[in-house]
Amino acid sequence: MTGYVLGRDDAVHENDPDEIPDSFVFESSWPNPFNGQVTFQFNVLHPGTYDLKIYAIDGRMVSEQSIELSPGISQYIYHPDSMVSSGIYFVQVSLANKVLGTRKVVYLR
């Protein structure tokens, strides 16, 4: 499984690990259903290292990534590995163990 973050700039931002954003929007995921890759779009007020976890419908975690998000709109592109089967998955984004957003996606192999 691989992925990468696309931001509005390449600047390096310092974070306060105790700071939780006042504003976080899990804007979209496309295509949904997806095959091969899916793009998640976020809008955040504060930069930081966010945790992105993907769970199967049975509650099993299939992916866990730490992603750097810059202020404004950022995208993360997820490529499931060969062990991930077709099905319904829940994508959860958190910061400092606080869940900020969850979205359902469907993977068609």
CSV table of C-alpha atoms in Angstrom, one decimal:
chain,number,residue,atom,x,y,z
A,1,MET,CA,0.0,0.0,0.0
A,2,THR,CA,1.3,3.4,-1.0
A,3,GLY,CA,0.1,6.9,-0.9
A,4,TYR,CA,1.2,10.5,-1.0
A,5,VAL,CA,-0.1,14.0,0.0
A,6,LEU,CA,-0.6,16.8,-2.5
A,7,GLY,CA,-0.7,20.3,-0.8
A,8,ARG,CA,-1.0,23.8,-2.0
A,9,ASP,CA,2.7,24.5,-1.3
A,10,ASP,CA,5.9,22.8,-0.5
A,11,ALA,CA,6.6,24.8,2.7
A,12,VAL,CA,7.7,23.1,5.9
A,13,HIS,CA,5.4,23.9,8.8
A,14,GLU,CA,6.1,23.6,12.5
A,15,ASN,CA,3.2,22.0,14.5
A,16,ASP,CA,2.2,22.2,18.1
A,17,PRO,CA,1.2,18.5,18.8
A,18,ASP,CA,-1.3,19.6,21.4
A,19,GLU,CA,-3.2,21.9,19.0
A,20,ILE,CA,-6.3,20.4,17.5
A,21,PRO,CA,-7.7,22.3,14.5
A,22,ASP,CA,-10.8,24.5,15.0
A,23,SER,CA,-11.8,23.6,11.5
A,24,PHE,CA,-11.5,20.3,9.7
A,25,VAL,CA,-13.6,19.2,6.7
A,26,PHE,CA,-13.3,15.8,5.1
A,27,GLU,CA,-14.5,17.2,1.8
A,28,SER,CA,-14.7,14.3,-0.6
A,29,SER,CA,-13.5,11.0,-1.8
A,30,TRP,CA,-13.4,10.1,-5.5
A,31,PRO,CA,-14.0,8.1,-7.5
A,32,ASN,CA,-16.4,6.2,-5.2
A,33,PRO,CA,-16.7,3.3,-5.8
A,34,PHE,CA,-13.0,3.1,-6.8
A,35,ASN,CA,-10.7,0.6,-8.4
A,36,GLY,CA,-6.9,1.0,-8.1
A,37,GLN,CA,-6.8,4.3,-6.2
A,38,VAL,CA,-9.0,6.8,-4.5
A,39,THR,CA,-8.4,10.4,-3.7
A,40,PHE,CA,-9.4,11.9,-0.3
A,41,GLN,CA,-9.7,15.7,-0.1
A,42,PHE,CA,-9.4,17.6,3.2
A,43,ASN,CA,-9.7,21.2,4.2
A,44,VAL,CA,-7.8,22.1,7.4
A,45,LEU,CA,-7.2,25.3,9.2
A,46,HIS,CA,-3.9,24.3,10.9
A,47,PRO,CA,-1.0,22.2,9.5
A,48,GLY,CA,-0.2,19.0,11.2
A,49,THR,CA,0.4,15.3,11.1
A,50,TYR,CA,-3.0,13.6,10.9
A,51,ASP,CA,-3.7,9.9,11.3
A,52,LEU,CA,-5.6,8.2,8.4
A,53,LYS,CA,-7.0,4.8,9.2
A,54,ILE,CA,-9.0,2.6,6.8
A,55,TYR,CA,-11.3,-0.1,8.3
A,56,ALA,CA,-13.2,-2.9,6.6
A,57,ILE,CA,-16.9,-3.3,7.3
A,58,ASP,CA,-16.0,-6.0,9.9
A,59,GLY,CA,-14.0,-3.5,11.9
A,60,ARG,CA,-10.6,-4.8,10.8
A,61,MET,CA,-8.0,-2.0,10.1
A,62,VAL,CA,-6.5,-2.5,6.7
A,63,SER,CA,-4.4,0.6,6.5
A,64,GLU,CA,-2.8,3.2,8.9
A,65,GLN,CA,-0.9,6.2,7.6
A,66,SER,CA,0.4,9.5,9.1
A,67,ILE,CA,-0.1,12.3,6.6
A,68,GLU,CA,1.1,15.9,6.7
A,69,LEU,CA,-1.7,18.3,5.8
A,70,SER,CA,-1.1,22.0,5.1
A,71,PRO,CA,-3.6,24.8,5.7
A,72,GLY,CA,-6.3,24.9,3.1
A,73,ILE,CA,-7.2,22.0,0.7
A,74,SER,CA,-4.9,19.0,0.6
A,75,GLN,CA,-5.4,15.6,-1.1
A,76,TYR,CA,-4.2,12.1,-0.2
A,77,ILE,CA,-4.2,9.4,-2.8
A,78,TYR,CA,-4.6,5.9,-1.5
A,79,HIS,CA,-3.5,2.8,-3.4
A,80,PRO,CA,-4.8,-0.4,-1.7
A,81,ASP,CA,-2.3,-3.3,-1.6
A,82,SER,CA,-3.1,-6.7,-3.1
A,83,MET,CA,-4.4,-8.1,0.2
A,84,VAL,CA,-7.3,-5.7,0.2
A,85,SER,CA,-10.5,-7.2,-1.3
A,86,SER,CA,-13.6,-5.7,-2.8
A,87,GLY,CA,-16.0,-4.3,-0.2
A,88,ILE,CA,-17.1,-1.4,1.9
A,89,TYR,CA,-14.5,0.5,3.9
A,90,PHE,CA,-14.6,3.4,6.4
A,91,VAL,CA,-11.8,6.1,6.2
A,92,GLN,CA,-11.2,7.8,9.6
A,93,VAL,CA,-9.0,10.9,10.1
A,94,SER,CA,-7.9,11.9,13.5
A,95,LEU,CA,-5.4,14.2,15.3
A,96,ALA,CA,-4.1,13.7,18.8
A,97,ASN,CA,-6.5,10.7,19.2
A,98,LYS,CA,-9.5,12.8,18.4
A,99,VAL,CA,-11.6,11.6,15.4
A,100,LEU,CA,-12.2,14.5,13.1
A,101,GLY,CA,-14.0,12.8,10.2
A,102,THR,CA,-15.1,9.5,8.8
A,103,ARG,CA,-16.2,8.6,5.2
A,104,LYS,CA,-17.5,5.5,3.6
A,105,VAL,CA,-15.9,4.2,0.4
A,106,VAL,CA,-16.5,1.2,-1.8
A,107,TYR,CA,-13.6,-0.7,-3.4
A,108,LEU,CA,-14.3,-2.7,-6.5
A,109,ARG,CA,-11.4,-5.0,-7.6
